[in-house]
Coordinates of C-alpha atoms in Angstrom, one line a residue:
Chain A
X152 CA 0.0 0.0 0.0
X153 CA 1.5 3.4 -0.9
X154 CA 0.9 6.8 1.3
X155 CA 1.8 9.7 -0.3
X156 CA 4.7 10.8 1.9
X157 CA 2.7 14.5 2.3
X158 CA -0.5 12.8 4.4
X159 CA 2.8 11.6 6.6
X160 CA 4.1 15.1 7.0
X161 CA 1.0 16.3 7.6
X162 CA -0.1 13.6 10.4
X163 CA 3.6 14.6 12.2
X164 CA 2.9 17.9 11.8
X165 CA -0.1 17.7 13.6
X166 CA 1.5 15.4 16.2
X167 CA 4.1 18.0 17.1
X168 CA 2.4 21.5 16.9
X169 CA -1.4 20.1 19.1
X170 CA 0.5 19.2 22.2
X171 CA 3.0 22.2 22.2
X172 CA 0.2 24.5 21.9
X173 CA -1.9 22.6 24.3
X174 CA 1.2 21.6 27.0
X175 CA 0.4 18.3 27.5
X176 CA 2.4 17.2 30.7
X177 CA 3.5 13.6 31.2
X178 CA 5.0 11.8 34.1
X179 CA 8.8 10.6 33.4
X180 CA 10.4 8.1 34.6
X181 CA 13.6 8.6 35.8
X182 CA 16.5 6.2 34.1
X183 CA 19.2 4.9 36.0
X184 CA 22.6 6.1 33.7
X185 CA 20.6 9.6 34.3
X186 CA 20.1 9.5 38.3
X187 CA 24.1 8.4 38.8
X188 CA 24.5 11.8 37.2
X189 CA 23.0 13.8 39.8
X190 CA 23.9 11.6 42.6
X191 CA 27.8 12.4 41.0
X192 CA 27.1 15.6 41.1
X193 CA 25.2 15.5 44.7
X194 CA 28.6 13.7 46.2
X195 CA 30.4 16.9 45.3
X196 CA 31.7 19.4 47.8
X197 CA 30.2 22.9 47.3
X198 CA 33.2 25.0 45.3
X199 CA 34.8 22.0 43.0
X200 CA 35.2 22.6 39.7
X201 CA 33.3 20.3 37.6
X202 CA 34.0 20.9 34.0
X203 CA 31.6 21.2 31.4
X204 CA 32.8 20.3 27.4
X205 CA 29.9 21.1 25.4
X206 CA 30.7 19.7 22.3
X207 CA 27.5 20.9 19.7
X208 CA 26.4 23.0 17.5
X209 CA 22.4 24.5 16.8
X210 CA 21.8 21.6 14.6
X211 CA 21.3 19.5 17.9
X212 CA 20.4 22.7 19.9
X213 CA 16.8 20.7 21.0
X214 CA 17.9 17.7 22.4
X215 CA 21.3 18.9 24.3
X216 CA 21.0 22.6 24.9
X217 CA 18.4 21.3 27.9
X218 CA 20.9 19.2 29.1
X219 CA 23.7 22.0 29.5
X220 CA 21.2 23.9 31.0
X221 CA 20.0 21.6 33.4
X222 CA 23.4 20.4 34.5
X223 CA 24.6 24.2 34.9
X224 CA 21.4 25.0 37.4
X225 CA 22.1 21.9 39.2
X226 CA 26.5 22.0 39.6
X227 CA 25.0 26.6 41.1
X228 CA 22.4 25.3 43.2
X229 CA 25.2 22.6 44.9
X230 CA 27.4 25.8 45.1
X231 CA 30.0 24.3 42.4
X232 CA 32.1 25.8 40.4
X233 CA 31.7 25.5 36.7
X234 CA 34.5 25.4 33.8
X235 CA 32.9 25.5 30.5
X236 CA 34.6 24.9 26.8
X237 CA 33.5 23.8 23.4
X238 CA 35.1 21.5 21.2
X239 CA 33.0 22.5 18.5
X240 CA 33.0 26.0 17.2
X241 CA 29.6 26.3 16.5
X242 CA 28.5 25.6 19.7
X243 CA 29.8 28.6 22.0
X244 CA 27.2 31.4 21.7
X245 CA 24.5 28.1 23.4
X246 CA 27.1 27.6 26.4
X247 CA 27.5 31.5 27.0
X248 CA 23.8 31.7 27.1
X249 CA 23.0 28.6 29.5
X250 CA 25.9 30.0 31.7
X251 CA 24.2 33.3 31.4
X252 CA 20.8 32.2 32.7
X253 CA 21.6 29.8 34.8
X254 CA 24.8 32.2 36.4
X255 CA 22.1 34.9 36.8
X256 CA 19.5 32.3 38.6
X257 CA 21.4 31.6 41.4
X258 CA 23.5 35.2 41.2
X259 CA 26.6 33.5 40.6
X260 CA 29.9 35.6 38.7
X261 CA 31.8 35.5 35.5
X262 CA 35.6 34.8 36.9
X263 CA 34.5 33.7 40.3
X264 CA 32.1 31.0 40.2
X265 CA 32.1 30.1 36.6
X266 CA 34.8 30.6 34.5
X267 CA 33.9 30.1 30.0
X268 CA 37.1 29.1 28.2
X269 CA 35.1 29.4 24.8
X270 CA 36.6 26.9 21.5
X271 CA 39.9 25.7 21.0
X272 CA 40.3 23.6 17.4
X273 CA 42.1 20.4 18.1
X274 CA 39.7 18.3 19.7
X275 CA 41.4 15.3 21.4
X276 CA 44.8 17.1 21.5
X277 CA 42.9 20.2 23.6
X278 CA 41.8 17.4 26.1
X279 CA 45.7 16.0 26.4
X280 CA 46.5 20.0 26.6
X281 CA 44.3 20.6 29.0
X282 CA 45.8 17.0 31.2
X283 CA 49.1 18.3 31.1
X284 CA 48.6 22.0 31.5
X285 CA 45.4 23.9 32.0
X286 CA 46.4 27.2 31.7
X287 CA 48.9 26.6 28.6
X288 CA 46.3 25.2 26.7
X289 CA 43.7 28.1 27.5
X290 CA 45.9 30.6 28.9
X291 CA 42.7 32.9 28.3
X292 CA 39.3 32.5 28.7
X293 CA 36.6 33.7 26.0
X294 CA 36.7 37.2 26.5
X295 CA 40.4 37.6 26.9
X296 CA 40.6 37.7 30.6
X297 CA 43.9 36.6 31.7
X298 CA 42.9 32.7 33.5
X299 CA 45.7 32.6 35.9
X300 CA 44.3 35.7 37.5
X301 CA 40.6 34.7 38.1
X302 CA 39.3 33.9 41.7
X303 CA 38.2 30.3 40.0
X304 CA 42.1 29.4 39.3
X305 CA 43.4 31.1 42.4
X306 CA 41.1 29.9 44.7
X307 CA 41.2 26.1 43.8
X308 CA 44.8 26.1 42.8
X309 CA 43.5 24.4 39.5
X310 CA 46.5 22.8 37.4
X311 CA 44.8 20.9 35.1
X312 CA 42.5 18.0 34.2
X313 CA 44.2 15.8 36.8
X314 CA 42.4 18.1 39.6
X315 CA 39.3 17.9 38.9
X316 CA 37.2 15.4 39.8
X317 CA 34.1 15.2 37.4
X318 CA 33.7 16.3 33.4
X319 CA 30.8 16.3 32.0
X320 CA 30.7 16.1 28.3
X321 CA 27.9 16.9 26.3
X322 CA 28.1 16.0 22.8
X323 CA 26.5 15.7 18.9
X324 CA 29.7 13.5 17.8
X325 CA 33.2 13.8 17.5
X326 CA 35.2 15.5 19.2
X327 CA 32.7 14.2 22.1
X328 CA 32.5 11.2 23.9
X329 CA 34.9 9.0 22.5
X330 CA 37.6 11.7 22.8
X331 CA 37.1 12.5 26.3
X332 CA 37.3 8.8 27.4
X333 CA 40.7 8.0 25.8
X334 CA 42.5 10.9 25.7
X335 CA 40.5 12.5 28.9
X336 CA 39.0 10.1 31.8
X337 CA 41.5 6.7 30.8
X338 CA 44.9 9.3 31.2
X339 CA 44.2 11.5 34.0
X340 CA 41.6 9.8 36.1
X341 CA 38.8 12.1 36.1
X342 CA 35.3 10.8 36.5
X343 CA 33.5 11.0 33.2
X344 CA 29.6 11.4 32.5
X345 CA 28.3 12.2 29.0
X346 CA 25.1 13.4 27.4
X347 CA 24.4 13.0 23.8
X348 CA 21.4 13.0 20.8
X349 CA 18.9 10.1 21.1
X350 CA 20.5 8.4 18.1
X351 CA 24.0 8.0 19.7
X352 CA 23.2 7.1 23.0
X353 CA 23.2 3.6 22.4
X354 CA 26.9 3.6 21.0
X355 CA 28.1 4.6 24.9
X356 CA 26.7 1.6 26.4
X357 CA 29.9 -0.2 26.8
X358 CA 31.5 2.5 28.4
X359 CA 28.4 2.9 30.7
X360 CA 29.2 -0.9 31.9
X361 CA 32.8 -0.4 32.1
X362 CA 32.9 2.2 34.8
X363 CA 34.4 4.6 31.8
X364 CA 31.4 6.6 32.0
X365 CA 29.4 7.8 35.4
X366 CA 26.2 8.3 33.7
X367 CA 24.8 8.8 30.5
X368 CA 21.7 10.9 29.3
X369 CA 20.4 9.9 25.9
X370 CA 18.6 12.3 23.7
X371 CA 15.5 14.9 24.7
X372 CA 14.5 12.1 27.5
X373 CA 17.6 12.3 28.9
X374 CA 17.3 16.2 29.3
X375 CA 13.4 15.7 30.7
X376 CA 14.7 13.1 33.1
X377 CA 17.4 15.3 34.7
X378 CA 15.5 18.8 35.0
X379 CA 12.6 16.5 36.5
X380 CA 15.9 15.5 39.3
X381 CA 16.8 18.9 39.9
X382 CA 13.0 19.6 40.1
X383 CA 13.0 22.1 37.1
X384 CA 10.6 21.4 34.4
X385 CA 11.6 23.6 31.4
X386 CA 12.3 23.0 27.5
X387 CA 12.8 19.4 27.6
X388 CA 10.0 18.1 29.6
X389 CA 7.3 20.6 27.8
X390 CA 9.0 19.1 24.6
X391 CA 8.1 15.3 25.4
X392 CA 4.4 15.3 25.1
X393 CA 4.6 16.1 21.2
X394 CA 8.1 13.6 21.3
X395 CA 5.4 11.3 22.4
X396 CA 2.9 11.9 19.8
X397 CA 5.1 11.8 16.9
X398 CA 6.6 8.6 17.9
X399 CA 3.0 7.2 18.4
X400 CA 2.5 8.7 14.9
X401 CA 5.3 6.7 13.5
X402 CA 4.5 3.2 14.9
X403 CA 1.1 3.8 13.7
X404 CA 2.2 3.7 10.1
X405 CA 4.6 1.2 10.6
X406 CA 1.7 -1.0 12.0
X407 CA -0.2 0.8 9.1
X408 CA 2.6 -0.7 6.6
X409 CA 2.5 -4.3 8.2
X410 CA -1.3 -4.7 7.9
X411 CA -1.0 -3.6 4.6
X412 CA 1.7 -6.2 3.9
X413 CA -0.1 -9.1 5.3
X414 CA -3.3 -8.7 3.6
X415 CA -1.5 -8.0 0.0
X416 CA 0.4 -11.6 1.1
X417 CA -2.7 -13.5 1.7
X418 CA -4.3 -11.7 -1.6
X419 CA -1.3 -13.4 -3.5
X420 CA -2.1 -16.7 -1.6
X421 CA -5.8 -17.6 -2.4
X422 CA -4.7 -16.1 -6.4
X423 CA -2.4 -19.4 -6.7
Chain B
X46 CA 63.0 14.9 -4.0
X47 CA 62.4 11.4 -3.2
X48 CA 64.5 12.4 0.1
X49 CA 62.1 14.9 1.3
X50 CA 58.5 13.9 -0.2
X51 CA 59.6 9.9 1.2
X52 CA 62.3 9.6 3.4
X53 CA 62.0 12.5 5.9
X54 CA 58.4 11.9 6.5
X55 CA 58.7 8.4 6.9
X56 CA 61.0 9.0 9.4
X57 CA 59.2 11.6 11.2
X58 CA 56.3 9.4 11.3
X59 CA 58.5 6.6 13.0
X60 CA 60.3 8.4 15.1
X61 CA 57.3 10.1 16.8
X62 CA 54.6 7.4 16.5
X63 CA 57.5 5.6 18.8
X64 CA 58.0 8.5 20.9
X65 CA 54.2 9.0 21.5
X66 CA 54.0 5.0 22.3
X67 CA 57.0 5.2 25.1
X68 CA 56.1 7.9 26.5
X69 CA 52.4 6.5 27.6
X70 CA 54.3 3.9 29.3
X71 CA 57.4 6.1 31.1
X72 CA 55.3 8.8 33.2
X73 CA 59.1 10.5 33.6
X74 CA 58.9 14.3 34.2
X75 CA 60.4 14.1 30.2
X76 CA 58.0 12.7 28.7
X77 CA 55.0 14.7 30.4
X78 CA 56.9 18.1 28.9
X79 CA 57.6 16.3 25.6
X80 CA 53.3 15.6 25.7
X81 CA 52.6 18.9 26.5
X82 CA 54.5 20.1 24.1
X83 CA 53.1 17.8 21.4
X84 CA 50.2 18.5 22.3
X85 CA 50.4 22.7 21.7
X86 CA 52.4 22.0 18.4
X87 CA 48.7 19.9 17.8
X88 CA 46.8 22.5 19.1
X89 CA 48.9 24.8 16.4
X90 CA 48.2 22.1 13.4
X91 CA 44.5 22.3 14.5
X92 CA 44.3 25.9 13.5
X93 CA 45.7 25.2 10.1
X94 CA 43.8 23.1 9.3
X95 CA 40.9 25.5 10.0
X96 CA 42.4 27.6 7.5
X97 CA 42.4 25.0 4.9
X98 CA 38.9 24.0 5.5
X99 CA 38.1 28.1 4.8
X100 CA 40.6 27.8 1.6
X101 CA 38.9 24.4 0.2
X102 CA 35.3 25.7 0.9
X103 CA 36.6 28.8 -1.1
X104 CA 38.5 27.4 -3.9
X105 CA 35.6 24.8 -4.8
X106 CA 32.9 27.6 -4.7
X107 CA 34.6 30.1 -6.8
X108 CA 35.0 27.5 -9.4
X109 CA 31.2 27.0 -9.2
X110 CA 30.3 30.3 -9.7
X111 CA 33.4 30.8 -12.5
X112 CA 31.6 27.7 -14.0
X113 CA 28.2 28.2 -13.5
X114 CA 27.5 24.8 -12.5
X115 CA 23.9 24.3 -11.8
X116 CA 22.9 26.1 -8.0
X117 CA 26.0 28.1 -8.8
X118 CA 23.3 30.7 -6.6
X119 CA 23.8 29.2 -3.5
X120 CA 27.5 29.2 -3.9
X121 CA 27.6 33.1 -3.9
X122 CA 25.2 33.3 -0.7
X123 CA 28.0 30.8 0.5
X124 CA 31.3 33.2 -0.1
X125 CA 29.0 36.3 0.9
X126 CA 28.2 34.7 4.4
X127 CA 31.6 33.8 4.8
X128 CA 33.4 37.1 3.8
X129 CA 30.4 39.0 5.8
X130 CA 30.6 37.2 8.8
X131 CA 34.5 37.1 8.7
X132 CA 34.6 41.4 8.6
X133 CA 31.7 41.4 11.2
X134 CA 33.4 39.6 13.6
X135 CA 37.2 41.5 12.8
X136 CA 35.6 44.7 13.3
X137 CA 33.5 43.4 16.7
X138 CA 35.9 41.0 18.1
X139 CA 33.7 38.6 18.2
X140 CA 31.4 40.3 20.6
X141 CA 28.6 37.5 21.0
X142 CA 26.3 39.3 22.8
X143 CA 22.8 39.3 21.0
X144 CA 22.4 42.8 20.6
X145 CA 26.1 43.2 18.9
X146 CA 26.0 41.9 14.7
X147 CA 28.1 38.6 15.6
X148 CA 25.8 37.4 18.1
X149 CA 22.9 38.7 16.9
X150 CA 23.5 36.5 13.3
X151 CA 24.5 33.7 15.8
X152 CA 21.5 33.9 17.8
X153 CA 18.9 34.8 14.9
X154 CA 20.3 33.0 11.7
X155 CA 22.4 30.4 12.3
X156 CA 21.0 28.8 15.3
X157 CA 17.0 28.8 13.8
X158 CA 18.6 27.5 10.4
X159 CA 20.6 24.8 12.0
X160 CA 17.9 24.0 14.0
X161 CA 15.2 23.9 11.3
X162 CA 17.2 21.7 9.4
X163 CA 17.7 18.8 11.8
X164 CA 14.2 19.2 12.9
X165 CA 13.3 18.1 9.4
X166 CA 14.4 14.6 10.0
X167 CA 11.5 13.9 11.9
X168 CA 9.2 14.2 8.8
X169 CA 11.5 12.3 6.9
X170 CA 12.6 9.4 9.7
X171 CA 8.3 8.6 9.6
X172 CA 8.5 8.5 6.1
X173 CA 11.4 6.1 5.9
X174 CA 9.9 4.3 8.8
X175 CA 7.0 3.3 7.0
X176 CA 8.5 2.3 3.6
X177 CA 11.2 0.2 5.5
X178 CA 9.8 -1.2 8.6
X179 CA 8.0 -4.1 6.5
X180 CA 8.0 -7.9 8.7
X181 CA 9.1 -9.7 6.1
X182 CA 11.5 -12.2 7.2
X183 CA 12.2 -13.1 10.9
X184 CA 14.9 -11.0 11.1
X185 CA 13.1 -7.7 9.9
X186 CA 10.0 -9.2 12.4
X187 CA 12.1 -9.3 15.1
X188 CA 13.9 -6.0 14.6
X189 CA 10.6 -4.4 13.8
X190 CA 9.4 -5.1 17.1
X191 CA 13.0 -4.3 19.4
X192 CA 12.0 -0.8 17.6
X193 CA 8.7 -0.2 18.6
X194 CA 9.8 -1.0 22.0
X195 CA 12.7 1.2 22.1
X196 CA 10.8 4.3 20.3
X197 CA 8.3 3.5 23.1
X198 CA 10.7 3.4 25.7
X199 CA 12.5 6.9 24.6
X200 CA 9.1 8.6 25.3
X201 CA 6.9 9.0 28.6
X202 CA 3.9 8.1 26.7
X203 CA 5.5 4.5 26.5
X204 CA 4.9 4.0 30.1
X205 CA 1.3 4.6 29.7
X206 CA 1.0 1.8 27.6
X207 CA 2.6 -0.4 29.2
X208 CA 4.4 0.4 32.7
X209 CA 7.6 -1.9 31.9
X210 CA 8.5 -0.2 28.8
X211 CA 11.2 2.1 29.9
X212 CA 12.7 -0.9 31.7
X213 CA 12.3 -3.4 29.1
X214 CA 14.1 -0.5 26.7
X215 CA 16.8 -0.1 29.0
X216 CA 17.8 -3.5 29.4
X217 CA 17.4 -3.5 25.2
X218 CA 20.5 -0.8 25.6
X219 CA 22.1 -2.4 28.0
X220 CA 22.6 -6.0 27.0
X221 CA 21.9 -6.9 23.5
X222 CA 23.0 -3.2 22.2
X223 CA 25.6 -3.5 24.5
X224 CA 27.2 -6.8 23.5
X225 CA 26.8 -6.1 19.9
X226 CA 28.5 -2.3 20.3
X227 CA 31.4 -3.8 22.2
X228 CA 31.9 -6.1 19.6
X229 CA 32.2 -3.6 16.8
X230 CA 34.4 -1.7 19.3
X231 CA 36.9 -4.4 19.9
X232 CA 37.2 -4.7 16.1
X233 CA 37.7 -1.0 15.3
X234 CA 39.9 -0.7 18.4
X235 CA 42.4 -3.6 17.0
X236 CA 42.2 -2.1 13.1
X237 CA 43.2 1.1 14.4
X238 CA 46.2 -0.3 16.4
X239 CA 47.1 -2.4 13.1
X240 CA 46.9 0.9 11.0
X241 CA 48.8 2.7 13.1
X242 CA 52.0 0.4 13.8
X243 CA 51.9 -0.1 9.5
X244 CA 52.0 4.0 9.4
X245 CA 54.9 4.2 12.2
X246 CA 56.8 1.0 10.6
X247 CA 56.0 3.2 6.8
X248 CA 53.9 -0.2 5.1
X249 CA 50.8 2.4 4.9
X250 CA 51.8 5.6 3.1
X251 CA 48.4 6.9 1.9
X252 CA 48.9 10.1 4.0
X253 CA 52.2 10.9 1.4
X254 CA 49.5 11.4 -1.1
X255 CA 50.3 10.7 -4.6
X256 CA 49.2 7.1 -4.2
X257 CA 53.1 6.4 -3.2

């Protein structure tokens, strides 16, 4: 049986905009690579640095940009301090905006308690940079600001990768999670947790059961589940109801598809 | 000329790519300076090769406009962003902030284009979906179903169905996924060591170019 692909459009069209405009809120359940994420981040004393590689661009702006967002609220409400970078050049203008909002939320200060290094090209050579020595791989930090002379470096007497005690990578490929696991967490002993698009997640697995990763949030569910921890519903939840609907959508023409497929069978059947 | 194009970067390649293997092993003083070191001239590399990305991107529109190969169009809108954005951000220092130009073409053109254009694989994954998704051997039956679960599972709406779903998805990612993923892992992890010691011992010399 052939659709014409437009009456699909349409039908996920209609899937997506209904329950956006009519907020339909859902109950989520909380997944368990997700929850050792915030406990990680629970375990932490108030003013350790937790770093934050954010390794996007727009294209995957609604399925991660929650997730920066989220972990950022969460690391200012524990009183942590944040060091945030991009691997991806594309990506910076969404961390300096999440570490805008969420700074400004809980009144916390540029140099002080977070500190944005901004993008670096190299990818897994940056990470090994920043192992050896912090502050000769990003001797700056986006805005120029000498880092050596920011409360955040003084203060914690940070060196380099090797003194901090949880990354958190959040990533739409490579450089992302593979990077930060052998030339990050395997060399210089950090703790490791990652957050990536829906369609990747399942390629992190392994490192999930090896201990190589702490947690792992997969795709726009993996954003909903942790702003539900941290008890702040915002993009991602609001954005599952019509996740929901277009997924019902699309197993309803696969379903659709099968049917079809079975009754053209047994047509062929009773003709011979 | 065979001296420089072969022999010296053969040799480089061996000497470091057994440098880079000791020094993982030796955690002397030494060798941590030697890595940071590396690493900065890689750093340094990096940033060339940003500027030969700008140059190819360059170079291969030009010669579409010049030639007027078909969409030639889009080509010019290409060079024009790139020039544009390029001056913008000289003359702003690359002030992000949305009310300055480089932020606010950050913030109100790239970001909604980039944006739109992923969102678009939604229409198109239901489309392919339903045109591939067909049970027509035990194999497509069984992978048919192991996706329904999991697109279930990814979604709140899956535990309304059914209030095992998410746990029956996760255990989908965590055992079978997992075993297979590890697998291909293993595989790409001992290919890359094999390519690698044929590049430091110079049997693999694709990366001379010229198909030497």
């Amino acid at each position: 049986m052939k659709i014409d692909r437009r009456y699909i459009f349409v039908f996920i069209a209609i899937a997506i905009i209904l329950p956006t405009i009519f907020e339909v809120r859902m109950k989520i359940d909380i997944s368990e690579p997700v929850k050792k994420i915030f406990d990680r981040i629970e375990s932490l004393k108030p003013g350790t640095v937790v770093v934050i590689s954010n390794d996007y661009d727009p294209a995957a702006k609604a399925e991660l940009y929650p997730m920066t967002l989220a972990i950022m609220r969460h690391c200012f409400r524990k009183n942590l301090r944040v060091l945030a970078l991009n691997l991806w050049p594309q990506g910076a203008g969404l961390v300096r905006m999440a570490l805008d909002i969420s700074g400004k939320e809980y009144k916390k200060e540029n140099g002080v308690d977070y500190v944005f290094l901004g993008y670096k090209p190299g990818g897994g050579v940056v990470i090994i940079g920043m192992g050896q020595n912090l502050l000769g791989t990003f001797p700056k930090d986006a805005d120029g600001k000498p880092l050596a002379e920011m409360p955040l470096i003084k203060e914690t007497g940070l060196k380099s990768l090797k003194d901090v005690p949880l990354v958190i990578d959040i990533a739409a490929g490579t450089p992302g999670i593979d990077s930060w696991v052998i030339y990050g967490r395997d060399q210089y002993g950090f703790d490791l947790a990652a957050g990536c698009t829906g369609v990747m997640a399942t390629d992190y697995y392994p490192y999930l059961n090896s201990g190589q990763l702490v947690g792992l949030m997969g795709g726009l569910k993996g954003a909903a589940e942790y702003e539900t921890l941290i008890e702040r519903a915002d993009e991602a939840t609001r954005n599952m109801s019509p996740q929901s609907f277009s997924h019902l959508v699309i197993i309803a023409f696969v379903i659709l598809g099968n049917i079809a497929l079975i009754v053209e069978k047994s047509k062929k059947k009773r003709r011979s | 000329m065979i001296f420089w194009k072969r022999t010296v970067p053969l040799a480089l390649a061996f000497f470091f790519g057994v440098l880079m293997i000791v020094q993982y092993f030796i955690p002397h003083e030494w060798f941590e300076n030697l890595l940071d070191t590396m690493a900065r001239w890689g750093q340094i590399v990096g940033a060339f090769g940003l500027v030969v990305g700008i140059a190819s991107l360059t170079h291969s529109h030009y010669f579409k406009i010049k030639r007027r190969v078909p969409g030639w169009g889009y080509s010019i809108v290409t060079l024009a962003s790139l020039v544009i954005y390029v001056v913008i951000g000289f003359l702003t220092e690359c002030d992000d902030s949305p009310n300055a130009p480089f932020g606010w073409g950050y913030l109100y053109i790239l970001m909604p284009m980039q944006a739109s254009m992923f969102s678009l694989l939604a229409f198109f994954v239901a489309s392919a979906a339903y045109k591939a998704f067909r049970a027509r051997t035990i194999e497509a039956t069984v992978l048919l179903i192991v996706a329904i679960v999991v697109m279930l599972a990814r979604v709140p709406i899956g535990s309304y169905i059914y209030e095992n779903i998410p746990r029956i998805g996760e255990w989908i990612f965590a055992y079978p996924n997992m075993a297979a993923r590890r697998a291909i892992m293993l595989g790409v992890a001992l290919a890359t060591v094999a390519t690698s010691l044929r590049v430091i011992v110079g049997i693999e010399r694709s990366y001379l170019g010229g198909g030497d």
